[in-house]
Short mmCIF file of C-alpha atoms in Angstrom, two decimals:
data_model
loop_
_atom_site.label_atom_id
_atom_site.label_comp_id
_atom_site.label_asym_id
_atom_site.label_seq_id
_atom_site.Cartn_x
_atom_site.Cartn_y
_atom_site.Cartn_z
CA MET Q 350 50.91 -40.69 41.12
CA THR Q 351 47.60 -41.24 42.41
CA ASP Q 352 46.54 -38.57 45.07
CA ASP Q 353 46.40 -40.32 48.64
CA ARG Q 354 43.45 -38.69 49.71
CA ARG Q 355 40.10 -40.94 49.26
CA LEU Q 356 37.61 -40.44 46.87
CA SER Q 357 33.98 -40.71 47.67
CA PHE Q 358 32.59 -43.89 46.99
CA TRP Q 359 29.12 -42.41 45.89
CA ALA Q 360 29.81 -38.76 45.14
CA TRP Q 361 31.85 -36.32 43.04
CA GLY Q 362 35.31 -35.65 44.10
CA TYR Q 363 37.41 -36.12 47.61
CA GLU Q 364 35.65 -37.18 50.69
CA ASP Q 365 37.15 -34.15 52.50
CA ARG Q 366 35.91 -31.73 49.96
CA LEU Q 367 32.37 -32.48 50.36
CA PRO Q 368 30.23 -29.56 51.73
CA ASP Q 369 29.74 -29.87 55.52
CA ASP Q 370 26.59 -29.63 57.28
CA GLU Q 371 26.81 -25.71 57.75
CA GLU Q 372 27.92 -25.09 54.16
CA ARG Q 373 24.84 -27.36 52.94
CA ARG Q 374 22.41 -25.40 55.33
CA GLU Q 375 23.55 -22.17 53.90
CA LEU Q 376 23.19 -23.69 50.22
CA ALA Q 377 19.72 -24.66 51.24
CA ALA Q 378 18.81 -21.36 52.25
CA ARG Q 379 20.21 -19.75 49.17
CA ILE Q 380 18.32 -21.96 46.87
CA GLU Q 381 15.00 -21.68 48.78
CA GLY Q 382 15.42 -17.66 48.83
CA MET Q 383 16.90 -17.37 45.50
CA LEU Q 384 14.62 -19.66 43.52
CA GLY Q 385 11.57 -19.93 45.75
CA PHE Q 386 11.86 -23.60 46.37
CA PRO Q 387 10.17 -25.28 49.55
CA GLU Q 388 12.26 -25.78 52.48
CA ARG Q 389 14.80 -28.71 51.83
CA PRO Q 390 16.03 -31.01 54.38
CA VAL Q 391 19.59 -31.64 54.83
CA VAL Q 392 20.10 -35.29 55.40
CA ASP Q 393 23.31 -37.10 56.52
CA TYR Q 394 25.58 -38.18 53.79
CA PRO Q 395 25.72 -42.16 53.64
CA THR Q 396 28.42 -44.49 54.80
CA LEU Q 397 29.86 -47.51 53.26
CA ASP Q 398 27.69 -49.33 56.08
CA ASP Q 399 24.58 -48.23 54.47
CA VAL Q 400 25.26 -49.71 50.98
CA GLU Q 401 23.18 -52.67 49.72
CA MET Q 402 25.25 -54.52 47.23
CA PRO Q 403 25.06 -58.05 45.93
CA ALA Q 404 27.77 -60.68 46.62
CA PRO Q 405 30.18 -61.19 43.69
CA ARG Q 406 29.07 -63.65 41.18
CA ILE Q 407 32.41 -64.50 40.17
CA GLU Q 408 35.50 -65.37 41.91
CA VAL Q 409 38.99 -63.34 41.22
CA PRO Q 410 41.07 -65.82 39.15
CA ASP Q 411 44.61 -66.75 41.19
CA ASP Q 412 46.84 -65.56 38.17
CA LEU Q 413 45.20 -61.98 38.38
CA SER Q 414 44.90 -61.55 41.95
CA GLU Q 415 47.70 -58.90 42.19
CA PHE Q 416 45.68 -56.65 40.38
CA VAL Q 417 41.98 -57.95 40.70
CA THR Q 418 39.87 -57.36 43.83
CA ALA Q 419 36.41 -58.05 44.93
CA ASP Q 420 36.47 -56.09 47.94
CA ARG Q 421 33.35 -53.93 48.95
CA ARG Q 422 34.75 -50.38 48.61
CA PRO Q 423 36.15 -50.61 45.10
CA ARG Q 424 33.25 -52.53 43.80
CA ALA Q 425 30.91 -49.50 45.34
CA SER Q 426 33.10 -46.61 43.94
CA HIS Q 427 33.09 -48.32 40.48
CA THR Q 428 29.42 -48.90 40.24
CA TYR Q 429 28.24 -45.69 38.66
CA GLY Q 430 29.60 -42.40 37.27
CA LYS Q 431 28.52 -38.87 38.53
CA GLY Q 432 25.38 -37.92 36.68
CA TYR Q 433 22.28 -37.08 38.84
CA ARG Q 434 20.70 -40.42 38.85
CA ASP Q 435 24.09 -42.14 39.72
CA LEU Q 436 24.27 -39.64 42.73
CA VAL Q 437 20.73 -40.07 43.79
CA ARG Q 438 21.32 -44.01 43.93
CA GLY Q 439 24.78 -43.58 45.57
CA PHE Q 440 23.22 -41.33 48.32
CA HIS Q 441 20.31 -43.78 49.05
CA GLY Q 442 22.77 -46.74 49.34
CA ASP Q 443 21.48 -48.51 46.15
CA PHE Q 444 24.55 -50.17 44.76
CA SER Q 445 22.58 -53.14 43.18
CA SER Q 446 24.31 -52.96 39.86
CA ALA Q 447 27.78 -53.08 41.34
CA PRO Q 448 30.46 -54.82 39.28
CA ASP Q 449 31.51 -58.34 40.79
CA VAL Q 450 35.25 -57.65 40.38
CA VAL Q 451 37.50 -54.32 39.66
CA ALA Q 452 40.86 -54.73 37.89
CA THR Q 453 43.56 -52.16 38.10
CA PRO Q 454 46.09 -52.97 35.35
CA ARG Q 455 49.73 -52.11 35.73
CA ASP Q 456 50.48 -52.31 32.24
CA GLU Q 457 49.23 -53.34 28.54
CA ASP Q 458 50.00 -57.04 29.38
CA ASP Q 459 47.66 -56.88 32.47
CA VAL Q 460 45.04 -55.51 30.34
CA GLU Q 461 45.05 -58.21 27.76
CA ALA Q 462 45.12 -60.82 30.50
CA VAL Q 463 41.84 -59.65 31.93
CA ILE Q 464 40.28 -59.54 28.33
CA GLU Q 465 41.25 -63.03 27.61
CA TRP Q 466 40.10 -64.20 31.01
CA ALA Q 467 36.82 -62.23 30.45
CA THR Q 468 36.17 -63.81 27.03
CA GLY Q 469 36.77 -67.31 28.24
CA GLU Q 470 34.62 -66.76 31.24
CA ASN Q 471 31.97 -64.62 29.47
CA VAL Q 472 32.38 -61.71 31.65
CA ALA Q 473 31.67 -58.19 30.58
CA VAL Q 474 34.46 -55.79 30.55
CA VAL Q 475 33.70 -52.10 31.39
CA PRO Q 476 36.55 -49.67 30.98
CA PHE Q 477 36.93 -47.24 33.77
CA GLY Q 478 38.91 -43.89 33.63
CA GLY Q 479 37.99 -41.33 36.16
CA GLY Q 480 34.56 -42.64 36.41
CA THR Q 481 32.99 -38.96 35.75
CA SER Q 482 30.60 -40.18 33.14
CA VAL Q 483 27.24 -38.58 33.53
CA VAL Q 484 25.55 -40.72 30.85
CA ALA Q 485 25.77 -44.19 32.46
CA GLY Q 486 28.85 -44.98 30.55
CA VAL Q 487 30.40 -47.30 33.15
CA GLU Q 488 27.44 -48.95 34.47
CA CYS Q 489 26.41 -52.33 33.42
CA ASP Q 490 23.99 -54.82 35.03
CA GLY Q 491 25.68 -57.71 33.45
CA ASP Q 492 22.32 -59.49 32.31
CA GLY Q 493 23.73 -62.47 30.34
CA TYR Q 494 27.02 -62.54 31.47
CA ALA Q 495 28.70 -64.35 34.32
CA GLY Q 496 29.79 -61.34 35.82
CA VAL Q 497 30.95 -57.75 35.37
CA CYS Q 498 34.86 -56.73 35.55
CA SER Q 499 35.51 -52.81 36.03
CA LEU Q 500 38.80 -52.14 34.37
CA ASP Q 501 40.32 -49.21 36.15
CA MET Q 502 43.20 -47.82 34.18
CA ARG Q 503 44.33 -45.12 36.42
CA GLU Q 504 47.64 -47.15 37.35
CA MET Q 505 48.46 -46.56 33.82
CA ASP Q 506 49.39 -42.91 34.40
CA ARG Q 507 52.58 -42.05 32.90
CA VAL Q 508 53.78 -39.79 29.85
CA LEU Q 509 56.03 -42.29 28.17
CA GLU Q 510 57.63 -40.10 25.61
CA VAL Q 511 58.07 -36.43 24.70
CA ASP Q 512 58.83 -35.47 20.90
CA GLU Q 513 59.72 -31.61 21.88
CA HIS Q 514 60.44 -30.82 18.20
CA SER Q 515 57.18 -31.85 17.03
CA ARG Q 516 55.39 -30.78 20.09
CA SER Q 517 53.61 -34.08 20.97
CA ALA Q 518 53.53 -36.66 23.61
CA ARG Q 519 52.75 -40.20 24.22
CA ILE Q 520 50.61 -40.67 27.38
CA GLN Q 521 49.16 -43.86 28.94
CA ALA Q 522 45.08 -43.90 28.97
CA GLY Q 523 44.87 -43.66 32.64
CA ALA Q 524 46.89 -40.41 33.38
CA THR Q 525 44.50 -37.52 34.83
CA GLY Q 526 44.78 -34.18 33.78
CA PRO Q 527 46.90 -33.00 36.65
CA GLU Q 528 49.27 -36.07 36.14
CA ILE Q 529 49.55 -35.35 32.57
CA GLN Q 530 50.37 -31.38 33.35
CA GLU Q 531 52.86 -32.34 36.07
CA GLN Q 532 54.87 -34.43 33.88
CA LEU Q 533 54.82 -32.32 30.95
CA ALA Q 534 56.12 -29.37 32.87
CA GLU Q 535 59.52 -30.60 33.09
CA TYR Q 536 59.58 -29.76 29.24
CA GLY Q 537 57.83 -26.57 29.42
CA LEU Q 538 54.94 -28.06 27.80
CA GLN Q 539 51.39 -28.73 28.43
CA LEU Q 540 48.10 -30.39 26.88
CA ARG Q 541 45.79 -27.66 27.66
CA HIS Q 542 42.63 -29.74 27.59
CA TYR Q 543 40.47 -28.74 30.46
CA PRO Q 544 37.06 -30.60 30.82
CA GLN Q 545 35.30 -29.65 34.05
CA SER Q 546 36.30 -33.20 35.21
CA TYR Q 547 39.86 -32.33 34.58
CA GLU Q 548 41.02 -33.02 38.03
CA PHE Q 549 39.75 -36.84 37.71
CA SER Q 550 39.10 -37.75 34.22
CA THR Q 551 41.75 -39.63 32.15
CA PHE Q 552 43.35 -39.10 28.82
CA GLY Q 553 41.84 -42.39 27.71
CA GLY Q 554 38.44 -41.38 28.95
CA TRP Q 555 39.01 -38.33 27.02
CA VAL Q 556 39.71 -40.02 23.95
CA ALA Q 557 36.88 -42.64 24.30
CA THR Q 558 34.16 -40.10 25.09
CA ARG Q 559 35.32 -37.18 22.74
CA ALA Q 560 35.66 -35.15 25.60
CA GLY Q 561 35.18 -31.34 25.16
CA GLY Q 562 37.66 -29.18 26.79
CA HIS Q 563 37.25 -25.55 28.24
CA PHE Q 564 38.34 -23.65 25.17
CA ALA Q 565 35.38 -22.06 23.29
CA THR Q 566 36.89 -22.30 19.67
CA ARG Q 567 39.22 -24.16 17.30
CA TYR Q 568 40.58 -26.74 20.13
CA THR Q 569 37.27 -27.61 21.35
CA HIS Q 570 37.51 -31.46 21.66
CA ILE Q 571 40.24 -33.73 22.44
CA ASP Q 572 40.08 -34.85 18.83
CA ASP Q 573 41.93 -31.66 17.96
CA PHE Q 574 44.93 -32.88 19.88
CA VAL Q 575 45.04 -36.80 19.11
CA GLU Q 576 47.65 -37.74 16.57
CA SER Q 577 47.48 -41.49 17.11
CA VAL Q 578 45.56 -44.15 19.36
CA ARG Q 579 46.61 -47.53 20.59
CA ALA Q 580 44.06 -49.99 22.06
CA VAL Q 581 43.45 -53.60 23.08
CA THR Q 582 40.44 -55.59 21.80
CA PRO Q 583 39.46 -59.16 22.02
CA ALA Q 584 40.48 -59.50 18.59
CA GLY Q 585 44.03 -58.09 19.43
CA SER Q 586 45.94 -54.59 19.38
CA LEU Q 587 44.92 -51.91 17.31
CA GLU Q 588 47.33 -48.92 16.81
CA THR Q 589 46.99 -46.14 14.27
CA ARG Q 590 49.87 -44.23 12.57
CA ARG Q 591 51.17 -41.44 14.10
CA LEU Q 592 50.89 -38.63 11.53
CA PRO Q 593 49.91 -34.84 11.54
CA ALA Q 594 47.27 -35.53 9.25
CA SER Q 595 46.25 -37.68 6.28
CA GLY Q 596 43.75 -38.42 3.35
CA ALA Q 597 44.08 -42.12 3.23
CA GLY Q 598 40.43 -43.26 3.58
CA PRO Q 599 38.39 -43.14 6.32
CA ASP Q 600 40.38 -41.91 9.57
CA PRO Q 601 40.79 -44.68 11.97
CA ASN Q 602 41.41 -42.44 14.74
CA ARG Q 603 37.94 -41.20 14.38
CA PHE Q 604 36.70 -44.68 14.83
CA LEU Q 605 38.42 -44.91 18.23
CA LEU Q 606 37.62 -41.35 19.20
CA GLY Q 607 34.10 -41.60 20.90
CA SER Q 608 34.09 -45.68 20.79
CA GLU Q 609 33.22 -45.81 24.70
CA GLY Q 610 35.04 -48.87 25.21
CA ALA Q 611 32.40 -50.77 23.12
CA PHE Q 612 35.18 -52.28 20.76
CA GLY Q 613 38.20 -52.43 23.14
CA VAL Q 614 40.19 -50.51 25.67
CA ILE Q 615 42.29 -47.56 24.97
CA THR Q 616 45.68 -47.84 26.26
CA GLU Q 617 47.63 -44.96 24.98
CA GLY Q 618 47.94 -42.42 22.42
CA TRP Q 619 49.88 -39.54 20.87
CA THR Q 620 48.58 -36.19 21.21
CA ARG Q 621 49.64 -32.69 20.31
CA VAL Q 622 51.14 -30.46 23.27
CA GLN Q 623 52.21 -26.90 23.49
CA PRO Q 624 54.16 -24.18 25.76
CA ARG Q 625 52.01 -22.18 28.20
CA PRO Q 626 50.95 -19.13 26.16
CA PRO Q 627 52.74 -16.10 27.87
CA HIS Q 628 50.17 -13.75 26.05
CA ARG Q 629 46.87 -13.51 27.37
CA ALA Q 630 44.04 -10.69 27.21
CA ARG Q 631 40.41 -11.01 28.66
CA ALA Q 632 37.40 -8.81 29.44
CA THR Q 633 33.84 -9.42 30.63
CA MET Q 634 30.93 -7.79 28.41
CA ARG Q 635 27.65 -7.16 29.93
CA PHE Q 636 24.36 -6.99 27.95
CA ASP Q 637 20.82 -5.96 29.04
CA ASP Q 638 19.44 -8.24 26.20
CA TYR Q 639 20.01 -11.62 25.88
CA TRP Q 640 19.60 -11.84 21.90
CA ASP Q 641 22.03 -8.88 21.41
CA ALA Q 642 24.60 -11.00 23.29
CA VAL Q 643 23.84 -13.88 21.21
CA GLU Q 644 24.30 -11.77 18.04
CA ALA Q 645 27.40 -10.52 19.42
CA THR Q 646 28.84 -13.91 20.03
CA ARG Q 647 28.00 -15.06 16.58
CA GLU Q 648 29.78 -12.26 14.95
CA ILE Q 649 32.85 -12.67 16.94
CA VAL Q 650 33.51 -16.33 16.13
CA GLN Q 651 32.37 -15.80 12.45
CA ALA Q 652 34.98 -12.94 12.43
CA ARG Q 653 37.66 -15.87 12.80
CA LEU Q 654 39.14 -14.15 15.85
CA TYR Q 655 39.40 -17.50 17.53
CA PRO Q 656 39.06 -16.59 21.23
CA ALA Q 657 40.24 -19.47 23.59
CA ASN Q 658 37.20 -18.32 25.82
CA CYS Q 659 33.98 -17.13 24.30
CA ARG Q 660 31.57 -18.22 27.18
CA LEU Q 661 28.00 -16.56 27.22
CA LEU Q 662 26.19 -16.65 30.49
CA ASP Q 663 22.51 -15.61 30.61
CA SER Q 664 21.18 -13.87 33.51
CA ASP Q 665 20.09 -17.09 35.24
CA GLU Q 666 23.48 -18.71 34.82
CA ALA Q 667 25.27 -15.41 36.19
CA MET Q 668 23.11 -15.31 39.07
CA LEU Q 669 23.64 -19.00 39.97
CA ASN Q 670 27.23 -18.47 39.90
CA GLU Q 671 27.11 -15.28 41.78
CA LEU Q 672 28.64 -13.22 38.99
CA ALA Q 673 25.78 -10.84 38.45
CA PHE Q 674 22.61 -10.30 40.25
CA ASP Q 675 21.43 -7.21 38.07
CA GLY Q 676 19.86 -9.11 35.31
CA SER Q 677 23.04 -8.78 33.15
CA HIS Q 678 24.01 -11.40 30.50
CA LEU Q 679 27.81 -11.80 30.65
CA LEU Q 680 30.07 -12.72 27.65
CA LEU Q 681 33.53 -13.88 28.79
CA LEU Q 682 36.06 -13.33 26.42
CA GLY Q 683 39.86 -14.33 26.31
CA PHE Q 684 42.70 -14.61 24.19
CA GLU Q 685 46.02 -16.18 24.19
CA SER Q 686 49.09 -16.91 22.28
CA THR Q 687 52.45 -18.53 22.28
CA ASP Q 688 53.92 -16.18 19.78
CA HIS Q 689 52.55 -12.52 20.19
CA PRO Q 690 50.50 -10.05 22.00
CA VAL Q 691 46.70 -10.42 21.39
CA GLU Q 692 45.22 -7.22 22.80
CA ASP Q 693 44.30 -6.39 19.39
CA ASP Q 694 41.79 -9.44 18.96
CA LEU Q 695 40.48 -8.92 22.34
CA GLU Q 696 40.01 -5.09 21.16
CA ARG Q 697 38.12 -6.27 18.10
CA ALA Q 698 35.79 -8.62 19.84
CA MET Q 699 34.90 -6.04 22.44
CA THR Q 700 33.91 -3.68 19.59
CA ILE Q 701 31.93 -6.28 18.01
CA ALA Q 702 30.19 -6.77 21.48
CA GLU Q 703 29.80 -2.75 22.04
CA ASP Q 704 28.00 -2.54 18.58
CA HIS Q 705 25.32 -4.78 19.90
CA GLY Q 706 24.91 -2.99 23.13
CA GLY Q 707 27.89 -4.67 25.15
CA THR Q 708 29.66 -2.87 27.92
CA CYS Q 709 32.73 -3.80 29.94
CA PRO Q 710 32.42 -1.55 33.26
CA ASP Q 711 35.55 -3.04 34.70
CA GLY Q 712 37.90 -2.67 31.53
CA PRO Q 713 40.10 -5.54 29.92
CA SER Q 714 43.24 -6.97 31.59
CA VAL Q 715 46.42 -7.94 29.63
CA GLU Q 716 49.02 -10.41 30.68
CA ASP Q 717 52.58 -10.85 29.18
CA ARG Q 718 54.51 -13.40 30.76
CA SER Q 719 57.35 -13.38 27.88
CA THR Q 720 58.76 -10.11 29.54
CA GLY Q 721 57.57 -10.53 33.15
CA ASP Q 722 55.10 -7.55 32.45
CA VAL Q 723 51.92 -8.46 33.98
CA GLU Q 724 49.39 -5.67 33.75
CA GLU Q 725 46.84 -7.14 35.60
CA GLU Q 726 46.04 -10.54 37.08
CA ARG Q 727 42.47 -9.76 38.29
CA GLU Q 728 41.84 -13.41 39.45
CA ASP Q 729 39.16 -11.91 41.24
CA SER Q 730 37.36 -10.98 38.01
CA GLU Q 731 34.37 -12.65 36.57
CA GLU Q 732 36.35 -14.83 34.54
CA GLY Q 733 38.58 -15.91 37.48
CA SER Q 734 35.19 -16.53 39.58
CA TRP Q 735 33.76 -18.60 36.54
CA ARG Q 736 36.64 -20.52 36.50
CA ASP Q 737 36.71 -21.29 40.27
CA SER Q 738 32.86 -22.20 40.14
CA PHE Q 739 33.24 -24.17 36.87
CA PHE Q 740 35.52 -26.96 38.80
CA GLU Q 741 33.66 -26.49 42.15
CA ALA Q 742 30.07 -27.02 40.83
CA PRO Q 743 30.22 -30.85 41.00
CA TYR Q 744 30.82 -30.49 44.75
CA MET Q 745 27.70 -28.40 44.96
CA PHE Q 746 25.58 -30.85 43.09
CA ASN Q 747 26.52 -33.60 45.73
CA ALA Q 748 25.25 -31.45 48.21
CA LEU Q 749 22.22 -30.34 46.40
CA VAL Q 750 21.28 -34.29 45.75
CA SER Q 751 21.54 -34.64 49.55
CA MET Q 752 18.79 -32.02 50.19
CA GLY Q 753 16.35 -33.22 47.76
CA VAL Q 754 16.96 -30.90 44.88
CA LEU Q 755 16.94 -32.43 41.24
CA VAL Q 756 20.09 -30.87 39.53
CA ASP Q 757 21.11 -31.84 36.19
CA THR Q 758 22.74 -30.64 33.15
CA PHE Q 759 22.46 -31.13 29.36
CA GLU Q 760 24.22 -29.73 26.37
CA THR Q 761 23.79 -29.71 22.81
CA ALA Q 762 24.92 -27.94 19.49
CA VAL Q 763 22.74 -26.45 16.78
CA THR Q 764 22.99 -24.01 13.66
CA TRP Q 765 22.65 -20.39 14.37
CA ASP Q 766 19.42 -20.30 12.34
CA GLN Q 767 17.90 -22.83 14.63
CA PHE Q 768 18.92 -21.82 18.11
CA SER Q 769 16.44 -19.26 18.75
CA ASP Q 770 13.65 -21.89 18.06
CA LEU Q 771 15.35 -24.38 20.01
CA HIS Q 772 16.19 -22.19 23.06
CA ALA Q 773 12.27 -21.03 23.08
CA ALA Q 774 11.08 -24.65 22.99
CA LEU Q 775 13.61 -25.77 25.83
CA GLN Q 776 12.42 -23.04 27.85
CA GLU Q 777 8.74 -23.84 27.49
CA ASN Q 778 8.95 -27.68 27.43
CA VAL Q 779 11.45 -28.65 30.08
CA VAL Q 780 10.73 -25.80 32.47
CA GLY Q 781 7.15 -26.99 32.09
CA ALA Q 782 8.03 -30.38 32.70
CA MET Q 783 9.81 -29.62 36.03
CA ARG Q 784 6.76 -27.46 37.13
CA GLU Q 785 4.49 -30.39 36.07
CA GLU Q 786 6.56 -32.98 37.96
CA CYS Q 787 8.08 -31.09 40.90
CA GLY Q 788 5.83 -27.89 41.33
CA ALA Q 789 8.81 -25.81 40.37
CA GLY Q 790 11.80 -25.45 38.31
CA PHE Q 791 14.75 -23.30 37.10
CA MET Q 792 16.67 -23.39 34.15
CA SER Q 793 19.80 -21.45 33.12
CA CYS Q 794 21.96 -21.44 29.74
CA ARG Q 795 25.62 -20.86 28.85
CA PHE Q 796 27.28 -21.39 25.67
CA THR Q 797 30.53 -23.68 26.24
CA HIS Q 798 31.78 -23.82 22.83
CA VAL Q 799 30.82 -21.66 19.78
CA TYR Q 800 31.42 -22.53 16.17
CA GLU Q 801 31.03 -20.39 12.96
CA ASP Q 802 27.94 -22.13 11.97
CA GLY Q 803 26.52 -22.49 15.56
CA PRO Q 804 26.68 -22.62 19.25
CA ALA Q 805 26.91 -25.36 21.82
CA PRO Q 806 24.45 -24.45 24.59
CA TYR Q 807 24.73 -26.00 27.92
CA TYR Q 808 21.62 -26.00 30.37
CA THR Q 809 21.53 -26.23 34.05
CA LEU Q 810 18.30 -27.48 35.62
CA LEU Q 811 17.40 -27.29 39.24
CA ALA Q 812 13.99 -28.49 40.88
CA PRO Q 813 12.42 -29.53 44.08
CA ALA Q 814 12.42 -33.23 44.00
CA GLU Q 815 10.26 -35.65 46.06
CA VAL Q 816 12.10 -37.84 48.05
CA GLY Q 817 11.68 -41.48 46.72
CA SER Q 818 10.57 -40.39 43.37
CA GLU Q 819 13.60 -38.45 42.22
CA LEU Q 820 14.26 -40.84 39.57
CA GLU Q 821 10.90 -40.94 37.93
CA GLN Q 822 10.84 -37.19 38.00
CA TRP Q 823 14.41 -36.97 36.35
CA ARG Q 824 13.59 -39.54 33.78
CA ARG Q 825 10.47 -37.64 32.49
CA ILE Q 826 12.22 -34.17 32.48
CA LYS Q 827 15.20 -35.75 30.64
CA GLU Q 828 12.99 -37.28 28.21
CA THR Q 829 11.40 -33.91 27.64
CA ALA Q 830 14.53 -32.52 27.01
CA SER Q 831 15.84 -35.08 24.86
CA ASP Q 832 13.10 -35.18 22.62
CA THR Q 833 12.89 -31.33 22.10
CA LEU Q 834 16.58 -31.60 21.04
CA MET Q 835 15.71 -34.01 18.44
CA GLU Q 836 12.63 -32.08 17.23
CA HIS Q 837 14.65 -28.97 16.57
CA GLY Q 838 17.46 -30.63 14.66
CA ALA Q 839 20.20 -30.50 17.57
CA THR Q 840 22.55 -33.12 18.60
CA ILE Q 841 21.79 -35.48 21.55
CA THR Q 842 25.17 -34.59 22.85
CA HIS Q 843 28.07 -32.21 22.17
CA HIS Q 844 30.46 -33.49 25.02
CA HIS Q 845 28.84 -35.72 27.10
CA ALA Q 846 28.92 -38.70 25.23
CA VAL Q 847 26.15 -41.39 24.57
CA GLY Q 848 26.66 -44.07 27.17
CA ARG Q 849 23.35 -45.79 27.88
CA VAL Q 850 21.43 -42.57 28.83
CA HIS Q 851 21.82 -41.13 25.39
CA ARG Q 852 21.70 -44.29 23.21
CA ASP Q 853 18.18 -44.39 21.92
CA HIS Q 854 18.39 -40.70 20.94
CA TYR Q 855 21.87 -41.18 19.37
CA HIS Q 856 20.36 -43.89 17.18
CA GLU Q 857 17.61 -41.60 16.42
CA GLU Q 858 20.23 -39.11 15.25
CA VAL Q 859 22.55 -41.17 13.12
CA PRO Q 860 21.71 -43.09 9.78
CA GLU Q 861 20.53 -46.53 10.48
CA ASN Q 862 23.02 -47.96 8.07
CA TYR Q 863 25.57 -46.27 9.82
CA LEU Q 864 24.54 -48.03 13.08
CA GLN Q 865 24.73 -51.21 11.27
CA ALA Q 866 28.39 -50.70 10.18
CA LEU Q 867 29.20 -50.03 13.79
CA ARG Q 868 27.58 -52.99 14.83
CA SER Q 869 29.62 -54.97 12.22
CA MET Q 870 32.90 -53.44 13.54
CA LYS Q 871 31.85 -54.43 17.12
CA ARG Q 872 31.40 -58.11 15.68
CA THR Q 873 34.99 -57.79 14.35
CA LEU Q 874 36.80 -56.43 17.21
CA ASP Q 875 34.63 -57.73 20.07
CA PRO Q 876 33.05 -61.07 18.72
CA ASP Q 877 31.82 -62.20 22.13
CA GLY Q 878 30.27 -58.92 22.94
CA ILE Q 879 31.96 -58.48 26.27
CA MET Q 880 33.15 -54.75 25.83
CA ASN Q 881 30.95 -52.38 27.71
CA PRO Q 882 27.75 -53.94 26.67
CA GLY Q 883 24.88 -51.54 26.36
CA ALA Q 884 27.06 -48.42 25.90
CA LEU Q 885 26.75 -46.76 22.41
CA LEU Q 886 25.40 -49.75 20.89
#
């Protein structure tokens, strides 16, 4: 079911959707004018001929040659994820850490064959879903190994079984969001998990990284949907029992969720699904004061109204996404239900927001597809515009990298009582680091998810980079942000995973004896240490 269009070997997404030269010049002018950055160059995109890549250190074994290759383009496109440092290196043609071979297994037998071969030949195996990692989750230099095999799971892309009565489905690990959506549609069901990488990332990747979805409350992570998981490890297959819930000891699903390929390869899993909710209601609240908007958001989530969307954008984030240029902070509210109208819940949330100074100039919109009565679609609303920009943003990142703009994001979660101090410290420390390293800097914030006990703020950084020194500048700014999170009791990542970028701070966050237990588990399931070495542990 793979799309026939060609994915870029260095950048996010499809080659035919990369911004062209005119679009890039317009974007450069906008960044220069809006943020006061110095004039940015618009440099040609790289071609595969520009790539510097070492020769493979290992040969493709004859018995695996039907689905394993050492060709140049697959190796290039499986070298990096899609973080800032990945895009910079890809743009400049540096593919020095390319995997030696790329495997695209067609079924679990193929996965087992690759792992058996890799174990015997001391080859590191790096599971690869959509390749959308922003934390170096799919990059491995292979030091100490005979070579590196990137294990691309996207040929295993089917919904294998649907239990309509229990509303759950068994899905192969390589199925992308659209592929899952298409196959479940014939049953009138959806998974309804929408990370920003939805178009390209895979079910197995979501499970392996504990991916966060679009919904702001209740169903925030893939964890909330998973019933059971099956994985292939060097020590054999591992499959958890399919259950709605269990109190029998530590949950083995929780061990595989977030395992990042360090113990084995997730091949399939059972997950909860649901019909498309016909009842929807939404509104955009505007605030003059940011902290009034924060308090309104806290009260809404603590009222247990459980909005599907409760996304607070500060004025810089609203401006960046061309949603507001008047200094307003926006709270995007959305409710949905498969069973009953939700206007009352939206009205209560709006009242809470109004009590904190919020206004809704455009009024709410209501959708009821159970009767065919759609009061107002308003796809041109702030919520519709936000959704579009949400999924298109990574393409803009490609263009920004090509014009020498340092562009990155980091996200976290922290309790409400700690948020104001954390936010102030990040504004001072991270913006200060950008100004010191790059001469200028811009940082915006949005809440991607909110909980009764705290928000998950997500920060976007923009700075004029010095071409040739981008990675050093990024590293110092990233370190400042990560250290500030640790100092204020926040998590190093709410939904971007650990990978190799966050590994040291993750180790600082969790107890040492817990890490020892994880290392013991790795020795049990992966005694030769071939599974994604360097990620997580």
